[in-house]
XYZ file of C-alpha atoms in Angstrom:
404
model
C 99.571 66.134 47.648
C 101.390 67.453 50.886
C 101.939 65.542 54.041
C 98.148 67.098 55.550
C 96.099 66.300 52.783
C 97.717 63.071 52.297
C 97.088 62.043 56.404
C 93.318 63.214 56.189
C 92.740 61.549 52.820
C 94.045 58.106 54.400
C 91.785 58.875 57.030
C 88.829 59.237 55.798
C 89.010 56.473 53.098
C 89.645 54.296 55.424
C 86.431 55.959 57.643
C 89.430 56.319 60.308
C 91.579 52.954 60.678
C 95.110 53.141 59.993
C 96.977 50.205 58.507
C 100.716 50.211 59.869
C 104.045 48.956 58.912
C 105.301 46.718 60.813
C 108.145 48.178 63.014
C 111.305 46.378 64.225
C 113.657 47.468 67.145
C 117.211 45.955 67.887
C 118.588 45.580 70.799
C 122.656 45.302 71.811
C 122.099 42.538 75.118
C 120.651 38.909 74.885
C 120.101 36.600 72.131
C 117.131 36.858 69.818
C 113.917 34.313 70.310
C 113.861 34.204 66.441
C 109.592 34.054 66.634
C 109.100 37.545 65.079
C 107.673 36.032 62.025
C 111.523 37.769 60.219
C 113.205 36.243 57.466
C 116.255 34.835 59.196
C 118.378 36.697 56.800
C 117.520 39.904 58.352
C 117.505 39.497 61.640
C 121.184 41.944 61.804
C 119.608 44.398 59.303
C 120.697 47.539 61.673
C 124.059 45.821 61.581
C 125.766 43.734 63.843
C 126.969 46.769 66.015
C 123.647 47.272 67.241
C 122.833 43.784 67.669
C 120.013 41.430 66.553
C 116.382 42.359 65.922
C 114.537 41.362 69.480
C 110.965 43.379 69.139
C 108.936 44.371 67.098
C 106.573 47.566 68.239
C 102.995 48.566 67.535
C 101.223 51.763 67.503
C 104.109 53.754 69.213
C 104.342 57.279 69.175
C 107.608 57.379 70.753
C 111.191 56.429 70.381
C 113.258 53.945 71.703
C 116.010 54.576 74.138
C 118.514 52.638 71.920
C 121.949 54.139 72.717
C 123.936 56.770 70.537
C 123.299 54.572 67.576
C 119.785 54.937 67.191
C 118.264 56.265 64.174
C 115.921 59.323 64.804
C 112.757 57.611 64.179
C 113.675 54.120 65.971
C 110.337 52.748 67.393
C 107.831 55.028 65.609
C 105.026 53.708 63.939
C 104.071 54.347 59.973
C 101.061 54.244 58.485
C 100.846 53.051 55.240
C 98.571 54.813 52.772
C 99.616 52.830 49.652
C 101.205 49.553 48.317
C 104.296 51.205 48.400
C 106.866 51.027 51.719
C 108.016 54.353 51.149
C 104.307 56.071 51.229
C 104.119 56.983 54.903
C 103.523 59.291 57.641
C 104.130 58.418 61.176
C 101.394 57.683 63.477
C 102.629 60.683 65.810
C 101.887 62.680 62.718
C 98.494 61.543 62.197
C 97.885 61.924 66.143
C 99.242 65.613 66.217
C 97.348 66.437 63.190
C 93.930 64.562 63.700
C 93.530 64.953 67.458
C 90.662 63.794 68.950
C 89.378 62.641 65.636
C 91.831 59.720 66.139
C 92.322 59.431 69.467
C 89.465 61.243 71.531
C 88.432 64.078 73.305
C 89.660 62.490 76.648
C 92.974 61.041 75.893
C 94.160 64.287 73.327
C 92.919 66.742 76.550
C 94.772 64.825 79.106
C 97.996 63.376 77.837
C 98.391 65.162 74.568
C 98.660 62.150 72.571
C 98.513 58.381 72.578
C 99.734 57.525 76.071
C 100.375 53.891 75.410
C 102.027 51.324 72.943
C 102.558 47.859 72.952
C 105.356 45.277 71.789
C 106.093 41.640 71.151
C 109.985 41.118 72.890
C 111.678 38.191 71.732
C 114.372 36.681 73.406
C 116.447 32.910 74.005
C 117.602 33.461 77.337
C 116.149 35.379 80.391
C 116.390 39.110 80.446
C 117.867 40.788 83.297
C 116.148 41.217 86.689
C 115.406 45.007 86.700
C 112.934 47.589 87.364
C 110.885 50.644 85.841
C 111.005 53.779 87.060
C 107.721 54.940 88.954
C 106.041 58.708 87.931
C 107.972 59.988 90.093
C 111.447 58.770 90.187
C 111.371 59.126 86.028
C 110.123 62.646 86.710
C 113.428 63.903 88.365
C 115.017 62.510 84.957
C 112.640 64.245 82.512
C 110.563 60.923 81.737
C 107.749 59.025 82.180
C 107.207 55.588 84.674
C 106.303 52.828 82.606
C 104.124 50.201 84.028
C 103.416 46.886 81.955
C 101.482 44.096 81.308
C 102.057 40.741 79.502
C 100.511 37.965 77.702
C 101.975 35.056 76.380
C 100.277 34.513 72.672
C 100.321 30.598 71.786
C 100.517 31.473 67.989
C 103.736 33.073 68.036
C 105.251 30.366 70.632
C 105.986 27.735 68.890
C 109.122 27.128 70.984
C 109.977 28.405 75.043
C 113.686 29.098 74.224
C 116.282 28.456 77.240
C 114.275 29.464 80.420
C 110.631 29.910 80.444
C 110.060 31.507 83.827
C 109.784 34.745 85.050
C 111.268 36.383 88.514
C 109.079 38.701 90.352
C 110.514 41.165 92.872
C 112.222 39.110 96.035
C 111.243 36.180 98.810
C 109.313 37.720 101.465
C 112.288 37.184 103.661
C 114.301 39.319 102.011
C 115.482 42.842 103.518
C 116.792 46.179 101.842
C 120.620 45.633 103.138
C 120.596 41.794 101.298
C 119.837 43.686 98.022
C 122.219 46.319 98.840
C 124.894 43.659 98.849
C 124.415 41.867 96.024
C 124.437 45.086 93.900
C 128.190 45.891 96.032
C 129.456 43.394 93.312
C 128.285 44.593 90.170
C 131.206 45.155 88.995
C 133.460 42.749 90.663
C 131.830 39.539 90.377
C 128.721 37.676 89.854
C 126.059 39.181 92.316
C 123.435 36.454 91.410
C 120.649 38.565 92.544
C 118.154 36.471 91.407
C 118.809 34.079 94.260
C 116.838 36.227 96.389
C 113.918 36.532 93.569
C 111.054 34.200 93.006
C 110.549 32.801 89.720
C 107.137 31.546 87.858
C 106.792 29.462 84.875
C 105.512 30.600 81.880
C 101.468 29.360 80.810
C 100.955 30.113 77.283
C 97.715 31.894 77.329
C 98.116 34.053 80.295
C 99.525 36.856 81.510
C 101.218 39.581 84.323
C 100.541 42.991 85.199
C 104.047 44.543 86.262
C 104.096 47.764 88.391
C 106.024 50.197 88.225
C 109.334 49.980 90.866
C 108.907 45.666 90.787
C 111.738 43.881 90.127
C 111.313 41.286 87.532
C 113.358 39.125 84.959
C 111.258 38.088 81.991
C 111.740 34.089 80.652
C 111.821 33.340 77.808
C 109.096 33.323 75.866
C 107.869 35.964 73.206
C 105.906 37.883 75.145
C 102.561 40.329 74.062
C 103.766 43.567 76.223
C 101.465 46.636 76.026
C 102.551 49.449 78.580
C 102.718 52.979 79.170
C 104.574 55.463 76.687
C 108.163 54.952 78.205
C 111.208 52.763 77.568
C 113.263 53.749 81.573
C 114.450 51.042 83.747
C 117.296 50.167 85.551
C 118.982 46.656 85.359
C 120.019 44.896 88.823
C 121.529 41.680 87.812
C 124.810 42.087 86.329
C 125.664 38.535 84.931
C 122.569 37.075 82.884
C 123.542 33.546 80.714
C 127.074 34.655 81.050
C 126.491 38.049 79.247
C 127.988 40.984 81.724
C 126.291 44.108 81.847
C 128.060 47.540 82.764
C 127.349 49.347 85.590
C 125.978 52.387 83.572
C 122.714 49.791 82.928
C 122.148 49.871 86.758
C 122.078 53.681 87.094
C 121.561 55.442 83.432
C 118.260 56.735 84.760
C 118.939 58.195 88.060
C 120.151 61.950 88.209
C 124.329 62.447 88.019
C 124.763 63.184 91.499
C 122.975 59.753 92.426
C 124.465 57.365 90.407
C 126.895 55.955 93.026
C 124.682 56.154 95.347
C 123.206 52.447 95.712
C 120.649 53.707 98.407
C 119.164 56.044 95.926
C 119.138 52.965 93.389
C 117.325 50.801 96.072
C 114.541 53.599 96.627
C 113.494 52.730 92.895
C 111.795 49.599 94.188
C 108.586 49.369 95.774
C 109.624 47.611 98.574
C 105.523 46.369 99.763
C 104.757 44.940 96.044
C 108.275 43.627 95.476
C 108.113 41.776 98.509
C 104.105 40.562 98.557
C 103.445 37.213 99.678
C 100.612 36.819 97.651
C 102.401 38.260 94.338
C 100.964 35.939 91.997
C 97.482 36.323 93.588
C 97.775 39.837 93.100
C 99.057 40.425 89.724
C 98.962 37.244 87.340
C 96.096 37.619 84.975
C 94.088 34.669 83.675
C 91.793 35.591 80.341
C 88.515 36.808 81.428
C 86.074 35.750 78.943
C 83.926 38.854 77.709
C 81.699 37.031 75.292
C 81.736 33.896 73.537
C 78.745 33.093 70.630
C 78.912 31.024 67.156
C 80.839 33.741 65.804
C 83.535 35.176 67.878
C 84.788 34.759 71.235
C 86.629 37.917 72.901
C 88.537 37.953 76.267
C 90.527 40.368 78.782
C 93.871 39.015 78.490
C 96.153 42.737 80.237
C 93.664 44.852 82.908
C 93.620 45.570 87.045
C 95.375 48.306 86.615
C 94.671 52.085 85.413
C 96.915 52.065 82.629
C 97.098 49.549 79.988
C 94.504 46.743 78.920
C 94.329 44.423 76.021
C 92.189 41.866 74.887
C 92.269 38.578 72.785
C 89.783 38.418 69.606
C 88.928 35.183 67.985
C 86.377 35.318 65.172
C 85.459 31.777 64.244
C 86.249 30.159 61.009
C 83.952 31.412 58.036
C 82.185 33.813 60.370
C 81.743 37.585 60.516
C 81.263 40.015 63.553
C 80.650 43.736 63.971
C 83.096 44.510 67.132
C 82.553 47.822 68.989
C 84.471 49.476 72.027
C 84.675 52.601 73.411
C 87.700 53.827 72.918
C 90.647 53.737 70.094
C 92.949 50.991 69.821
C 95.911 49.671 67.921
C 95.691 45.721 67.023
C 97.910 43.141 65.893
C 96.818 39.728 63.610
C 98.226 36.753 65.569
C 96.571 33.871 63.126
C 94.436 33.504 60.603
C 93.076 35.746 57.230
C 90.182 37.660 56.407
C 89.104 41.383 56.403
C 89.858 44.360 59.018
C 86.777 46.644 57.846
C 87.870 47.787 53.923
C 91.239 46.151 54.785
C 92.392 42.555 53.586
C 93.950 41.290 56.581
C 96.642 38.405 56.834
C 98.867 37.504 59.734
C 102.639 37.266 58.608
C 104.410 34.570 57.536
C 107.699 35.554 57.093
C 108.430 38.821 56.507
C 111.502 41.038 55.226
C 112.516 43.571 56.950
C 111.019 46.920 55.500
C 108.137 45.192 53.682
C 104.824 45.968 54.089
C 102.614 43.427 55.954
C 98.577 43.297 56.626
C 98.461 42.551 60.178
C 98.380 45.593 62.013
C 96.335 48.386 62.479
C 95.176 51.476 64.454
C 91.479 51.986 65.014
C 90.019 55.595 66.092
C 87.576 56.155 68.595
C 84.820 57.067 66.518
C 84.943 54.100 64.593
C 85.632 52.021 67.239
C 82.514 52.951 68.513
C 80.667 52.147 65.271
C 82.151 49.002 65.597
C 84.738 47.374 62.748
C 83.029 44.593 60.589
C 85.980 41.560 60.631
C 85.328 38.203 58.935
C 87.099 35.104 58.957
C 88.178 33.809 55.112
C 89.451 30.617 56.415
C 87.422 27.598 56.761
C 89.044 25.859 59.608
C 91.687 28.248 61.026
C 90.230 30.985 63.931
C 91.565 34.436 62.811
C 92.885 35.931 66.300
C 93.699 39.721 67.100
C 95.272 41.227 70.341
C 93.858 44.524 70.798
C 95.641 47.140 73.333
C 93.893 50.133 74.995
C 95.000 53.299 76.808
C 93.750 54.232 80.020
C 90.296 55.510 79.370
C 88.403 52.091 78.384
C 86.037 52.502 81.212
C 84.713 48.666 80.547
C 88.102 47.230 81.869
C 88.099 44.771 84.782
C 90.022 46.131 88.014
C 90.107 49.749 86.369
C 90.291 52.635 88.958
C 91.034 55.948 88.081
C 92.401 55.920 84.630
C 95.503 56.834 84.344
C 97.228 59.777 85.966
């Protein structure tokens, strides 16, 4: 069979639900947290020059910005259609071929593709203080803006890493001139820019929404991060835990003529949001329970924005439930085992790089609306699933217009 026939057959035989292959991403900076349930021997599977694997991407139709050494398909999600890891096609190909049958007419008409993805990012040390460009600034360099949400799953966080606190924005009394003075030290010494910021201790089972233009330095817990289809940032912090970052990371997503213009770099910030005195009140996300009965419990864990959303679904031991959603979604199991529609499903224990798993799925819009029967086959342990949605789910609390 050709690829088109394989994609259509896989989609029909599994009633509009794809099983995805684990996709790991290396990063050349920072230290790995080693909580991705990847075999200890495989963290340098891309080679030491690429850095250790620190992320796992979900439901992705984009490649990552990972330098000249990146593979052509780095970051793209693959669908498995047999028990052989070589039998695969990309989720991107499936959506290009099947269109609204997978993601629905609204997303297809507005975006022409699935407009978000999610990931686990897993660092032992905190990340650098950085921002993601808004849509206007990103368009100047041919890219998309990047809103993102965070959730901290307890199941993937047996240890907290070196610094379980996240910095957001700047203290309300900080001025743009204060920030500029720190950036002027980027190549001459440690700018210590987080001295101007505010840190919050991470609480497992909660999360945050981070709008584009807000400077932030994520802490050292493994984080589940639904986000827009973008991998674009500006790194404001030049020394983190003794690791030095080059000036290029500050300006790599600025137009060429603006790369020595610190006023332009500072203009990438949404200043009002960065210095919001009530930042936690506006952007912290405690879970919101949707339903809780004898069979299952479901919560919103990423919400309150127009771009991305996520739920945590718990099927109780020995129970089954028909779970309906209004829109297509991707999902990842974080605890337990059982059945996910026609698939045998199990949370990863320890994965070898390149092997198949039974913990990640993509559910088409029609399948989501009909409902997915999910069964927990454990006597005692809950089956816990994180589900990520695009901008068209009208049930999301705090949603306004539904994306761009």
